[in-house]
Structures are given as C-alpha cells and as structure tokens.
PDB file of C-alpha atoms in Angstrom:
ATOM      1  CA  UNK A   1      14.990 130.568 186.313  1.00  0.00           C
ATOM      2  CA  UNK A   2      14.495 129.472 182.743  1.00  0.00           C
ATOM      3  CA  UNK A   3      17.127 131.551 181.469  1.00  0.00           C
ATOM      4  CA  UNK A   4      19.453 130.585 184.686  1.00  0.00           C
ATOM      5  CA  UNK A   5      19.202 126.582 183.883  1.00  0.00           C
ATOM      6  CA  UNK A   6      19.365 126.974 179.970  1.00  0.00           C
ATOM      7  CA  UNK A   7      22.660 128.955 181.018  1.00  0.00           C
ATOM      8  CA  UNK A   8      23.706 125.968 182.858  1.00  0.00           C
ATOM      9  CA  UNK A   9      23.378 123.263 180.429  1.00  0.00           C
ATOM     10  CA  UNK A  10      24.716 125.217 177.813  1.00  0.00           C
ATOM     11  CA  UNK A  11      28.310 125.988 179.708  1.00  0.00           C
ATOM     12  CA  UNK A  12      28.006 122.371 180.407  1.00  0.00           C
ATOM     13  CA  UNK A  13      27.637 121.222 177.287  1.00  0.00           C
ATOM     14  CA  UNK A  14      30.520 123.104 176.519  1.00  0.00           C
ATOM     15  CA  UNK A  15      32.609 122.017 179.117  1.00  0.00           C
ATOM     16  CA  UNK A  16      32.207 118.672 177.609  1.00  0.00           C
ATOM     17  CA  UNK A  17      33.129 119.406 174.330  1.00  0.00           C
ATOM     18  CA  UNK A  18      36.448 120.807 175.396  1.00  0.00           C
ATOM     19  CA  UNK A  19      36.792 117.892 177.054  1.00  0.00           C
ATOM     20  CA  UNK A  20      36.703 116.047 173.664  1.00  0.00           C
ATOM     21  CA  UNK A  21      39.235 118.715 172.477  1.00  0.00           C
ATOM     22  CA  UNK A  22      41.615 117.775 175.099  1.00  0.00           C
ATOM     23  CA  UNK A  23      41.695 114.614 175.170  1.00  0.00           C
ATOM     24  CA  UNK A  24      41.876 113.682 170.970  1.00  0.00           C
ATOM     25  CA  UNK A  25      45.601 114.768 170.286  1.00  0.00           C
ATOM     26  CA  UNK A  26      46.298 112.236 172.358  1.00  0.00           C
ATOM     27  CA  UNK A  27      44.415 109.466 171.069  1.00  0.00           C
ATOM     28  CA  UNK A  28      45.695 110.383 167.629  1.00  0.00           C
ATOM     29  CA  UNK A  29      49.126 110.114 168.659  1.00  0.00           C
ATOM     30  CA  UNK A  30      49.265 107.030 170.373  1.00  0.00           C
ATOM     31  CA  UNK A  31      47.871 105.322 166.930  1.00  0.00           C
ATOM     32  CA  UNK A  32      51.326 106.639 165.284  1.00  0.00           C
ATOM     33  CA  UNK A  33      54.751 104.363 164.772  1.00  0.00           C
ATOM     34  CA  UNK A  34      56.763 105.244 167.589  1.00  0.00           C
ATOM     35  CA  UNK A  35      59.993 103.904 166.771  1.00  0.00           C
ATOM     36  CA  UNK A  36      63.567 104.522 168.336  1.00  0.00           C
ATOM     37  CA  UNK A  37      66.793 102.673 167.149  1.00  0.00           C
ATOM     38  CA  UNK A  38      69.961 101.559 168.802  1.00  0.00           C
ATOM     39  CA  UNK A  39      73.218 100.099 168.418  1.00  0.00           C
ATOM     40  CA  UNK A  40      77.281  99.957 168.968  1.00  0.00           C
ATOM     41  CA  UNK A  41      78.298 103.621 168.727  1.00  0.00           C
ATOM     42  CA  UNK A  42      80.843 102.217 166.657  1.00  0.00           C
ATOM     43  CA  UNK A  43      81.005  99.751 164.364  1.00  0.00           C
ATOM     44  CA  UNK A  44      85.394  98.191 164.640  1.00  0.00           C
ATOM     45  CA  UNK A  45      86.455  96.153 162.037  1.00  0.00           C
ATOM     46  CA  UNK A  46      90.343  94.853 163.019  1.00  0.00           C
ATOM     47  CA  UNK A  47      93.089  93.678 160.745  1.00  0.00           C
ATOM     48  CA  UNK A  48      96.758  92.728 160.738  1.00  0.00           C
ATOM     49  CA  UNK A  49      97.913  93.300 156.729  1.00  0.00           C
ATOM     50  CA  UNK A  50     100.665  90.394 157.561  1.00  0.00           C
ATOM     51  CA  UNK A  51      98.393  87.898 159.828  1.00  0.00           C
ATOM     52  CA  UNK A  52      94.194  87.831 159.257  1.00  0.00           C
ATOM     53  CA  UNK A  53      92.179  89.238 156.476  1.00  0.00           C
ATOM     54  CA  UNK A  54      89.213  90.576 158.695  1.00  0.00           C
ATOM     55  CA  UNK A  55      87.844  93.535 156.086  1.00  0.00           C
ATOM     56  CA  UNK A  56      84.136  92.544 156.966  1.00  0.00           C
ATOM     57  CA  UNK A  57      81.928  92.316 159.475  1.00  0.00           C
ATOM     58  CA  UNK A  58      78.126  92.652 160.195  1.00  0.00           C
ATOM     59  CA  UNK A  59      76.518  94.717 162.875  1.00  0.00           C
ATOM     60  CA  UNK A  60      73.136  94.740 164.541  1.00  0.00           C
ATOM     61  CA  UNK A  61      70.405  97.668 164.946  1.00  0.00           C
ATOM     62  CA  UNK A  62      67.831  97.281 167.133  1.00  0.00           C
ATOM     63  CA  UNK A  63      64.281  98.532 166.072  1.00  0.00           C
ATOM     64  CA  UNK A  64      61.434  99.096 169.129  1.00  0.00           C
ATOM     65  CA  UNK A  65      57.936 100.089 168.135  1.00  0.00           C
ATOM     66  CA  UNK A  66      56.184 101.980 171.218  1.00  0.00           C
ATOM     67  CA  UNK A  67      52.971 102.960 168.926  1.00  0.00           C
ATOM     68  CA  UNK A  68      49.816 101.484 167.868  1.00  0.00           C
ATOM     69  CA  UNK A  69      50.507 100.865 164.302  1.00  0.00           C
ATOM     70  CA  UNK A  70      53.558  99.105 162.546  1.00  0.00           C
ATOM     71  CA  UNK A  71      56.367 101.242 161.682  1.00  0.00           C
ATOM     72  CA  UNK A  72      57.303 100.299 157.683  1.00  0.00           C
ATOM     73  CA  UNK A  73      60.147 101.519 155.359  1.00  0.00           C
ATOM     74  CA  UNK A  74      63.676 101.207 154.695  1.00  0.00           C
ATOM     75  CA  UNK A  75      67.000 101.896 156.401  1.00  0.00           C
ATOM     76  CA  UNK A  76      69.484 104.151 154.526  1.00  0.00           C
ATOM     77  CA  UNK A  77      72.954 105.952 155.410  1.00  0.00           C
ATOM     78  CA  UNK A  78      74.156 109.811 154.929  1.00  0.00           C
ATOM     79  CA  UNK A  79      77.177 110.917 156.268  1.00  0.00           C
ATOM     80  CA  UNK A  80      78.451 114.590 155.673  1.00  0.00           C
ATOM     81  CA  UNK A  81      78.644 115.758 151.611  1.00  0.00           C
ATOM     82  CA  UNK A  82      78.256 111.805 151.034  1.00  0.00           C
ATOM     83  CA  UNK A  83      81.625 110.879 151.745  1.00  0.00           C
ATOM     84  CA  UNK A  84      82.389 107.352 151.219  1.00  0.00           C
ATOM     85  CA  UNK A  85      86.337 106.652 152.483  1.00  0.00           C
ATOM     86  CA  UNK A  86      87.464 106.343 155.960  1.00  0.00           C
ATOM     87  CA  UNK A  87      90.216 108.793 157.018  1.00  0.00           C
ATOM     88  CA  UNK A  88      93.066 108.778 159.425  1.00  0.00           C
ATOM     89  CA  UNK A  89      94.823 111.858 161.443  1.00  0.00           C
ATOM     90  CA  UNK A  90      98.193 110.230 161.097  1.00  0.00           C
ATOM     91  CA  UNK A  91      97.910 109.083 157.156  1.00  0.00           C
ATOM     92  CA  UNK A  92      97.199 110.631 153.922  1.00  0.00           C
ATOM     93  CA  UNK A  93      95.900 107.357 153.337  1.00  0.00           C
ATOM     94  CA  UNK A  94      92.000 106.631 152.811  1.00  0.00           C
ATOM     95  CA  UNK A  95      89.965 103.396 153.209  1.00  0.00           C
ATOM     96  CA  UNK A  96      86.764 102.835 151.034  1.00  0.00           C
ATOM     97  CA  UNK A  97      84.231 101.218 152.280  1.00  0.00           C
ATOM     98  CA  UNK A  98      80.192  99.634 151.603  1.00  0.00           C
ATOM     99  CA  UNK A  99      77.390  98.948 153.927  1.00  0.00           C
ATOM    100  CA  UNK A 100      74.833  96.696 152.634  1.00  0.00           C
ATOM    101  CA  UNK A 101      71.338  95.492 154.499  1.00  0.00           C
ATOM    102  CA  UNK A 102      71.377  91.903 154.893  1.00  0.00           C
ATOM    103  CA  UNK A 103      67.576  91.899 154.848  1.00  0.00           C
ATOM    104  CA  UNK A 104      66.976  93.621 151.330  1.00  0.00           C
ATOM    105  CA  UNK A 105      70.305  93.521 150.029  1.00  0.00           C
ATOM    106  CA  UNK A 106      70.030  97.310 149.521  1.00  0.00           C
ATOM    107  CA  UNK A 107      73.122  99.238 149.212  1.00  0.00           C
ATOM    108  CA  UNK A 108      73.306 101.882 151.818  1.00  0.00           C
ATOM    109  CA  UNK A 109      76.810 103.129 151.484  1.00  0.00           C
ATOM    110  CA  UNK A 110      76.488 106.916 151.701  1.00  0.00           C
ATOM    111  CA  UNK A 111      75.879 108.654 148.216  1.00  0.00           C
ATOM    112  CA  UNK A 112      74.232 105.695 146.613  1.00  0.00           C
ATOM    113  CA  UNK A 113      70.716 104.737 148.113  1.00  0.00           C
ATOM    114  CA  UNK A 114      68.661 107.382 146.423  1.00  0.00           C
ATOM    115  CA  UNK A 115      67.066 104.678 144.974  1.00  0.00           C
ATOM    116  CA  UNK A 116      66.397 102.278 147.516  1.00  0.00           C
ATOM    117  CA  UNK A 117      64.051  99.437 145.825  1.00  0.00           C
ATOM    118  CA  UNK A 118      64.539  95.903 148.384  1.00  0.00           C
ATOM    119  CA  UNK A 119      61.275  95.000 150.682  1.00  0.00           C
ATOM    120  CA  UNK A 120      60.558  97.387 153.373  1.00  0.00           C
ATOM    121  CA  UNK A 121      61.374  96.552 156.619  1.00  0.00           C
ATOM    122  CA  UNK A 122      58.191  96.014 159.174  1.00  0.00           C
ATOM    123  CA  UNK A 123      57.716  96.339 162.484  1.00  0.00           C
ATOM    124  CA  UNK A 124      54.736  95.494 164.582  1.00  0.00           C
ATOM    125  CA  UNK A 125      53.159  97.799 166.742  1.00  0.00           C
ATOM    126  CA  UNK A 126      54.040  97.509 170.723  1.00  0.00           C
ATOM    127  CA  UNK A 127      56.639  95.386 169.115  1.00  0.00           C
ATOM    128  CA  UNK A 128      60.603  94.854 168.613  1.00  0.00           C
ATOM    129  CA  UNK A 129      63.392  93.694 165.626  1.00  0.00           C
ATOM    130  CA  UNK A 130      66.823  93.099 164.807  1.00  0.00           C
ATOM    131  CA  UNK A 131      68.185  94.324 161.862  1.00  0.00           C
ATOM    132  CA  UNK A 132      72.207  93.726 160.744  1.00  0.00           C
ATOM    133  CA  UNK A 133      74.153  95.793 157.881  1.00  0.00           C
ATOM    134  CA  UNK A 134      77.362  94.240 156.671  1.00  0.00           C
ATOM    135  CA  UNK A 135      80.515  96.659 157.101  1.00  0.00           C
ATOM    136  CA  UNK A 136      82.897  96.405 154.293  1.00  0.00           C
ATOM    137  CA  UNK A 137      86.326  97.766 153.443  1.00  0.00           C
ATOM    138  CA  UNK A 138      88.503  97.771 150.682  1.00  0.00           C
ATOM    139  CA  UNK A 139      92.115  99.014 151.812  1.00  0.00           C
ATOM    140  CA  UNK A 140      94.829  99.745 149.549  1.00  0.00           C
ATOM    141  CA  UNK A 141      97.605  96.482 149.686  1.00  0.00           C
ATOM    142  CA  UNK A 142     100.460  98.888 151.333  1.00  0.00           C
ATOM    143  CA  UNK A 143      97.991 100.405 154.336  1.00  0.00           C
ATOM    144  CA  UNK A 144      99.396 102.062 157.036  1.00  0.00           C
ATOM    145  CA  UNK A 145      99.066 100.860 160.681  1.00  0.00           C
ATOM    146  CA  UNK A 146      96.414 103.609 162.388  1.00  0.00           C
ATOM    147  CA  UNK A 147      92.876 104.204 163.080  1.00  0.00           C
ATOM    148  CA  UNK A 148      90.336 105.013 159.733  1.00  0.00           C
ATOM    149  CA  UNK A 149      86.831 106.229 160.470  1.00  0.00           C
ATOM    150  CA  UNK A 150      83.514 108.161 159.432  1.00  0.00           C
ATOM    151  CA  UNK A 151      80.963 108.892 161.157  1.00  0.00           C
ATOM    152  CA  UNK A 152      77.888 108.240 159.768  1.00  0.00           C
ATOM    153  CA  UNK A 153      73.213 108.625 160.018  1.00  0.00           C
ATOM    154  CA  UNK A 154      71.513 105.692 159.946  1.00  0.00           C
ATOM    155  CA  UNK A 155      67.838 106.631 159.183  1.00  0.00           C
ATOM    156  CA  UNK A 156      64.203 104.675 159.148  1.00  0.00           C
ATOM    157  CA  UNK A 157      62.845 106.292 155.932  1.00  0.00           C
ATOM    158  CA  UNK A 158      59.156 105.896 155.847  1.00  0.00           C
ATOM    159  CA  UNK A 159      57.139 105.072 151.990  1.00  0.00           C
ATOM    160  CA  UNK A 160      56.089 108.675 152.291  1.00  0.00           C
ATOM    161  CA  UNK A 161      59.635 109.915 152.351  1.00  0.00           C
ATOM    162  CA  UNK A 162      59.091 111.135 156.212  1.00  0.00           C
ATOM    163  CA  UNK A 163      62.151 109.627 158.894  1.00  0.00           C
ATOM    164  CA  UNK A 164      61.162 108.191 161.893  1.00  0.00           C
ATOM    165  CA  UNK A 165      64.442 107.413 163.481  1.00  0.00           C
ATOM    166  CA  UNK A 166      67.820 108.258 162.927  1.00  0.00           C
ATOM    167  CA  UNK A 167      70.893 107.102 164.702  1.00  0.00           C
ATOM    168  CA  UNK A 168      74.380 108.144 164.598  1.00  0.00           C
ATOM    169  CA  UNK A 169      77.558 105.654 164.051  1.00  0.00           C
ATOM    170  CA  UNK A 170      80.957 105.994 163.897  1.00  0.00           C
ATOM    171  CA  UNK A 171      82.854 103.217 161.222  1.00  0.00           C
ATOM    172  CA  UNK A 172      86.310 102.462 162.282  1.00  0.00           C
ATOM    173  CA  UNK A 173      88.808 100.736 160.946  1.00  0.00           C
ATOM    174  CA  UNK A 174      91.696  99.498 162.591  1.00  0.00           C
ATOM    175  CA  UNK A 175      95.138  98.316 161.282  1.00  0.00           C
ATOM    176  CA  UNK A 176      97.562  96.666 163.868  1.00  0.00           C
ATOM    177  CA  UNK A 177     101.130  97.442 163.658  1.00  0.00           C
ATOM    178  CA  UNK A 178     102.607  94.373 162.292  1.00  0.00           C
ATOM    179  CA  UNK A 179     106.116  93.686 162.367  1.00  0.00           C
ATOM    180  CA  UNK A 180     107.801  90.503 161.354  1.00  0.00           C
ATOM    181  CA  UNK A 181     112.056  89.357 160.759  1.00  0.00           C
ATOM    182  CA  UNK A 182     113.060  86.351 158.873  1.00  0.00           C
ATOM    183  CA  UNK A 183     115.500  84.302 156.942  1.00  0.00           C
ATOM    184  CA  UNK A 184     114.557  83.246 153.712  1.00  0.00           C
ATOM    185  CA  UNK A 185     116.305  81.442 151.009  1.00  0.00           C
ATOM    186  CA  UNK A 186     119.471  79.063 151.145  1.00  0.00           C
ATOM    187  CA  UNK A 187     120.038  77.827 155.078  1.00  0.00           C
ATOM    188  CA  UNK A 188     119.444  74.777 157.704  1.00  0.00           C
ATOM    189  CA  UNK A 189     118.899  74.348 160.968  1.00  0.00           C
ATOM    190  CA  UNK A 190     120.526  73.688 163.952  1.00  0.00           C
ATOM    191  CA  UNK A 191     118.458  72.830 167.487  1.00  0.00           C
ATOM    192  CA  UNK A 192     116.046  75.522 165.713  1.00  0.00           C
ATOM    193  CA  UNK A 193     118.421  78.045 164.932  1.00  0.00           C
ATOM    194  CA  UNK A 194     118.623  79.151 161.262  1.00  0.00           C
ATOM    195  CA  UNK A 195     122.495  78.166 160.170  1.00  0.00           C
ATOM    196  CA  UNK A 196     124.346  79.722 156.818  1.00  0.00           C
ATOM    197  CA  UNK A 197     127.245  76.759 156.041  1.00  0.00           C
ATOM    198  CA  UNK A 198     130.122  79.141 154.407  1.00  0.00           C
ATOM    199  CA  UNK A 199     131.918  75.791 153.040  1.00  0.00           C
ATOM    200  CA  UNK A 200     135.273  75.277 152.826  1.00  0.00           C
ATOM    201  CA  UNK A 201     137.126  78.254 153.359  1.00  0.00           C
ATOM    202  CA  UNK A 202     140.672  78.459 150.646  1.00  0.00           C
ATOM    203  CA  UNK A 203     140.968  81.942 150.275  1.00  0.00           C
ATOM    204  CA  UNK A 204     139.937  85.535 151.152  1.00  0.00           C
ATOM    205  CA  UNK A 205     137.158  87.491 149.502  1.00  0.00           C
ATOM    206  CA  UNK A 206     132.909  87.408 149.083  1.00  0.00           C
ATOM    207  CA  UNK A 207     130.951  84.137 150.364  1.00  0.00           C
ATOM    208  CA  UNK A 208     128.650  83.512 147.631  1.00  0.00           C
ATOM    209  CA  UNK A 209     125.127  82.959 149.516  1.00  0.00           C
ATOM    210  CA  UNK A 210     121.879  82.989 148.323  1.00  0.00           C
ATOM    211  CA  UNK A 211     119.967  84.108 151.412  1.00  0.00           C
ATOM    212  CA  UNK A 212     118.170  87.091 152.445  1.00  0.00           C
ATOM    213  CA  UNK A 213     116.916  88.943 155.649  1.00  0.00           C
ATOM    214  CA  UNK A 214     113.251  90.149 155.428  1.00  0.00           C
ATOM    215  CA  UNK A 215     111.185  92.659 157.167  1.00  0.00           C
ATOM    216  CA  UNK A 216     107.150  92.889 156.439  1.00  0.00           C
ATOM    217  CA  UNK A 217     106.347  95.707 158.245  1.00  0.00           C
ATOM    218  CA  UNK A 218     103.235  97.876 158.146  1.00  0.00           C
ATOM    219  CA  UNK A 219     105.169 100.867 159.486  1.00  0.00           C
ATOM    220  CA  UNK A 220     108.627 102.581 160.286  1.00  0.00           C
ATOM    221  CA  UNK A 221     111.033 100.188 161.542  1.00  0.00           C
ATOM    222  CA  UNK A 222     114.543  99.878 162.867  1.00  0.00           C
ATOM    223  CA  UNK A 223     116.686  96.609 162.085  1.00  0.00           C
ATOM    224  CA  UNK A 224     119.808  96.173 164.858  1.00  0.00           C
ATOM    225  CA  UNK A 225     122.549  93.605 163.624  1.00  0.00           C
ATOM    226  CA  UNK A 226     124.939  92.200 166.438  1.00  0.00           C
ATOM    227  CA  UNK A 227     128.397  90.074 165.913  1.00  0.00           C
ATOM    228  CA  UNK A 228     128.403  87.580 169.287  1.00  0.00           C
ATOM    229  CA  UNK A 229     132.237  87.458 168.180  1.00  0.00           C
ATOM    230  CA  UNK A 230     132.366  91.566 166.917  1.00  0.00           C
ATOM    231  CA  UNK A 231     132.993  90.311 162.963  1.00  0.00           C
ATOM    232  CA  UNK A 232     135.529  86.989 164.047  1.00  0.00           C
ATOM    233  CA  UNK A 233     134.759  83.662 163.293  1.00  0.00           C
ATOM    234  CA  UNK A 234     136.180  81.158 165.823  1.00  0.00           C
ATOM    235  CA  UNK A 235     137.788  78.279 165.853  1.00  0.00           C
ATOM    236  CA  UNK A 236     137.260  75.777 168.063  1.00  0.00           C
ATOM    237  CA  UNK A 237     140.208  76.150 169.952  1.00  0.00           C
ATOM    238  CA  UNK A 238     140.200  79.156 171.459  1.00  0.00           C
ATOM    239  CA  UNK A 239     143.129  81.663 170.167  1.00  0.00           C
ATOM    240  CA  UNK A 240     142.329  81.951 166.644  1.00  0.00           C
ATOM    241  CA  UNK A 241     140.103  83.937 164.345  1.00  0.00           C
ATOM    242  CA  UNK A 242     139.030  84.698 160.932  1.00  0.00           C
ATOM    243  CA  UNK A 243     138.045  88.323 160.844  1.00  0.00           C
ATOM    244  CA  UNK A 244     134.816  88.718 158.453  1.00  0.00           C
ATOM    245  CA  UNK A 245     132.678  91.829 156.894  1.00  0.00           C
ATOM    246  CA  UNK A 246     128.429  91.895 156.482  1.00  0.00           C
ATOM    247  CA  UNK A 247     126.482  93.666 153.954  1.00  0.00           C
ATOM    248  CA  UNK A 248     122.817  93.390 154.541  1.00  0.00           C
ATOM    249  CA  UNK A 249     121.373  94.649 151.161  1.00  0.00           C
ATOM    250  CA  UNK A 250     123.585  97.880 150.221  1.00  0.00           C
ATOM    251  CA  UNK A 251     124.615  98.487 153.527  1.00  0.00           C
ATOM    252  CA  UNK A 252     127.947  97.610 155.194  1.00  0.00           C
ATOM    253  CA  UNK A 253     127.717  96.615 158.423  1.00  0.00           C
ATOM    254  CA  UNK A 254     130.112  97.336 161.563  1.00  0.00           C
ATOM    255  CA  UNK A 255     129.993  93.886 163.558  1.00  0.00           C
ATOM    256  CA  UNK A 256     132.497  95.810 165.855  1.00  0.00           C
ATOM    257  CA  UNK A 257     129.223  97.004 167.804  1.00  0.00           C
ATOM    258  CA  UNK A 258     125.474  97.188 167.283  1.00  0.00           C
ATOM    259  CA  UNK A 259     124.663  98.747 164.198  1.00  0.00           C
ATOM    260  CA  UNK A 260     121.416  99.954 163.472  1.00  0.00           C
ATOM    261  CA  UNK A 261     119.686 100.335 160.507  1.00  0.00           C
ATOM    262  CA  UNK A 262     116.326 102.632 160.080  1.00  0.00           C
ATOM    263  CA  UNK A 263     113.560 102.227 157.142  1.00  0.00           C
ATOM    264  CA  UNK A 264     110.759 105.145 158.125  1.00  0.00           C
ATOM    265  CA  UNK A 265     108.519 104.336 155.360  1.00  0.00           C
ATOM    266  CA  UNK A 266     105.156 104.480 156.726  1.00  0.00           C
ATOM    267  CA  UNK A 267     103.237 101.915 154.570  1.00  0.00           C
ATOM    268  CA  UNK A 268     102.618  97.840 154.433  1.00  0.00           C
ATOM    269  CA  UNK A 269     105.372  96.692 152.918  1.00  0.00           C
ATOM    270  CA  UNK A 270     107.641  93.455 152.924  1.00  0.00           C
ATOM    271  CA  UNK A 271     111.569  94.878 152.184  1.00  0.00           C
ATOM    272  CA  UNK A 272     114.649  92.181 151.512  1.00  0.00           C
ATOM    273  CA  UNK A 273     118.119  92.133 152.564  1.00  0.00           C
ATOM    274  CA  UNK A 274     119.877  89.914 150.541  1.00  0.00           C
ATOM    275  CA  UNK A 275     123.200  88.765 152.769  1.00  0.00           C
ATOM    276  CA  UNK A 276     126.761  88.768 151.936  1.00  0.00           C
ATOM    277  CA  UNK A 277     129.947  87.418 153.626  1.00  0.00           C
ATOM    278  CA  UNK A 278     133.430  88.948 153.497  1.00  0.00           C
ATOM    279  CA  UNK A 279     136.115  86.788 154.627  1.00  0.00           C
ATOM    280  CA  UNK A 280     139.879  88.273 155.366  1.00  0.00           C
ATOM    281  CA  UNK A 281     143.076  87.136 156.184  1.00  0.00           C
ATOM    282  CA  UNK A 282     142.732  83.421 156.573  1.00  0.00           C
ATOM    283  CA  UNK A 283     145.846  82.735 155.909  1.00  0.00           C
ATOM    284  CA  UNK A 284     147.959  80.422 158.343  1.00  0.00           C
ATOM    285  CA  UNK A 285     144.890  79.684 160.281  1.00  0.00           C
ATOM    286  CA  UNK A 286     144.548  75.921 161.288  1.00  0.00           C
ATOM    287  CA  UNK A 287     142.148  73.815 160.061  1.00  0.00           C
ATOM    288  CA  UNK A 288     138.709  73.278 161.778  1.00  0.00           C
ATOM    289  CA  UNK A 289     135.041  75.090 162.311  1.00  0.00           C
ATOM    290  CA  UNK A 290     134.781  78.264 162.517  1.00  0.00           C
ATOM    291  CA  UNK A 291     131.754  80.073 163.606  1.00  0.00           C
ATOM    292  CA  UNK A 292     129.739  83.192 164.939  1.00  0.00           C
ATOM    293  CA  UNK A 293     126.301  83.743 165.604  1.00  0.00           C
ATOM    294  CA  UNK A 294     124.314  86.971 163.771  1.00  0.00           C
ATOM    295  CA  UNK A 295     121.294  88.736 165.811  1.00  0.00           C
ATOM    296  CA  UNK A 296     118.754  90.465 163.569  1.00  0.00           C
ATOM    297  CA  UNK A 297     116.615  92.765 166.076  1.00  0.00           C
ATOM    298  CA  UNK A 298     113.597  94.619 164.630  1.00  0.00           C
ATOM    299  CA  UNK A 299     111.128  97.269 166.732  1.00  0.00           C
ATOM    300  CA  UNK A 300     108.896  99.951 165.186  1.00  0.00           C
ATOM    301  CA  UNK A 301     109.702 103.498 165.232  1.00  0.00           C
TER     302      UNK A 301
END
C-alpha cells in the first residue's frame, strides 16, 4: 500500500510537471514582437514629359504588433543583386530611382542602407503604425512613353540584425504617350484659326515666312498634311487660282492628296518644321485674296 500511493504521487507529480513543459513555449512566445506589414502591391508614380512633372510621390506601410512587447528597428529595401534603375520590356531605356523614410530620413534605396543610422522605428505591443517612404525618380529628359519597374523587399530589421517582417513591392513608373502639333513663330489669328498673311503677291517663287510646325512627342509619330484646295489658292471669285508648293522642313509636300509624313524615333523629343511657300504662275490673275486652308494631323505609331 505504501509503495502503491508513493507510486501515485510520484506519476502525479510528474504529470504536473509536463504540464509546465507544455504549456511554457507558449507563454514565451506570446511575450515576442509579432509584427506583419502591408501596403499597395505597387507603388505608381505617373507622368506626361510634355504636361506635369509628377517624379515623386510618398507611400504608406502599415505596421501591426500582435505580441506582448514592442517591435523596434528600422525599415530597409533589397531588391535582386541591388539593382537600383527601373526597366522597361519595350525600351533600352532605364529610370533611376531613391526611396527615402520620411520618419528617419534614412536612405533605403537598394544597395545603400548598410549603414542605416536614423531613430528606430517603435511599435507598441497589441498595437498599430503608419509609416510612409518617399518614391523618387530621376528620368533621362528624352524618356520613352512605357511602363518602368522593380520589384523590390521591404524589411523590419531588428537592433540585433534579426527581420521580423518583410514585404514585397513592385515600383512602377509610368510615362503617358504625349503627343502635341503647333504653330509657332510669325502668324495671327482669325476666329481662332492660326493665319500665315503671304503679302502682296508680284511674282512667282519662295514666300519668305518665318514660321514653323512643331511636334513634342514622347514616341513614334505620323504628321498628315492636307490642301482644302489640293495646292490652289483661290480667289474670291470662283474660276481662278494660284497653284502653290509646301515644304515642311526638308520635305516637299504633295497638296494634290494627303501626304503623310512618319518620324519613328522612340524618345521625348520636341522636332520643328520650319514652313515654306512656293508660289507659280500668277501671272494674269486678277487682283484680290487668295486663300487655302492647311490641316496638320498628328497620331502615334
């Protein structure tokens, strides 16, 4: 009986110490940081070269603490062999680019926080934060319409050098096409419409004008020039004509029918078409206004 109850207590005694095994993992691991991060899966910056000058913007991370103690240490950014430059599929073009924490001013753009040295970040246990990192980028000044990105780790780097969240984000960078036709230079107008005034009209030969067509374009483009009169200018009495020839920077144009000019450069770019008039054969023609009307049609290619 002895032996039968000292039996007893001592598998009982056990039984409660392996209770206490059990049950302390857990308590240890609810005193840890328990944080998880989240955010845009990407971060869009968008520009027109020709219209805004949007190259920064700042984006949000949201921190949530689920442990018992505060989670402390600082963000910082990786991205695969440290690559710093946005890249396109359609353009050998690259786009570099910084991210900086707006609440230690520490660099994070991938390659260069090694040595990260502003105030940690803190945050409370059972508790939540907002973070934001400013998205730079620094595009060359003839950037080709398309889509630049990288995708990059964002990563809660603990004092002790151990990471206790990481989330992935994809940097994009988007250029609009951007296509624009105008007359510049020498000209008036009339109930909106821009006018060239040829003067007084004594003999045949070149108009001298000082006026120019111009394209900004951030991609391939195709200019269409149409004659309302096919190369005549009119009188206002119907029955007579002076017949006229266009070049539009080097190129002679036939006002007989639409002619179309192509430029397939794939950059930003602002190209000018300095304008010259022809005039033939106005000999015998009455006195008066003459007049035709130009069309300048651009669309990207």
């Amino acid at each position: 009986m002895i032996r039968s109850a000292l039996r007893r207590k001592i598998i009982a005694a056990l039984a409660v110490v392996a209770g206490l095994a059990l049950w302390a993992p857990q308590a240890v691991a609810q005193d840890k940081c328990e944080l998880t991060m989240t955010t845009q899966s990407q971060w869009v910056i968008r520009h027109d070269p020709f219209g805004d000058n949007q190259l920064f913007s700042p984006f949000e991370i949201q921190f949530s603490n689920a442990g018992r103690t505060p989670c402390v240490g600082r963000l910082e950014v990786t991205s695969v062999g440290n690559k710093r430059e946005l890249e396109s599929r359609t353009s050998a073009q690259t786009v570099p680019y910084n991210l900086r924490d707006e609440s230690n001013r520490n660099d994070l753009t991938p390659g260069t926080s090694d040595n990260l040295v502003g105030r940690n970040t803190q945050i409370r246990a059972g508790s939540t934060a907002t973070g934001r990192i400013a998205f730079t980028v620094i595009p060359p000044a003839d950037i080709t319409a398309g889509r630049y990105t990288q995708t990059v780790t964002i990563q809660f780097r603990m004092p002790n050098g151990e990471i206790h969240a990481a989330t992935d984000v994809t940097l994009v960078f988007e250029v609009a096409p951007s296509l624009i036709i105008g007359l510049a230079g020498e000209f008036t107008r009339v109930n909106g419409t821009p006018t060239l005034n040829l003067g007084d009209l004594t003999q045949n030969g070149v108009v001298p004008l000082n006026a120019k067509v111009y394209v900004r374009a951030s991609s391939g483009y195709q200019v269409t020039v149409t004659s309302d009169n096919r190369g005549q200018l009119l009188h206002e009495q119907p029955g007579w004509g002076i017949p006229y020839g266009l070049r539009l920077g080097g190129a002679e144009i036939n006002l007989g029918n639409p002619h179309i000019m192509t430029s397939r450069e794939a950059r930003a770019r602002v190209d000018d078409y300095p304008l010259r008039i022809d005039v033939r054969d106005i000999g015998g023609k009455p006195a008066g206004r003459y007049r035709d009307t130009l069309r300048f049609t651009v669309t990207a290619i």
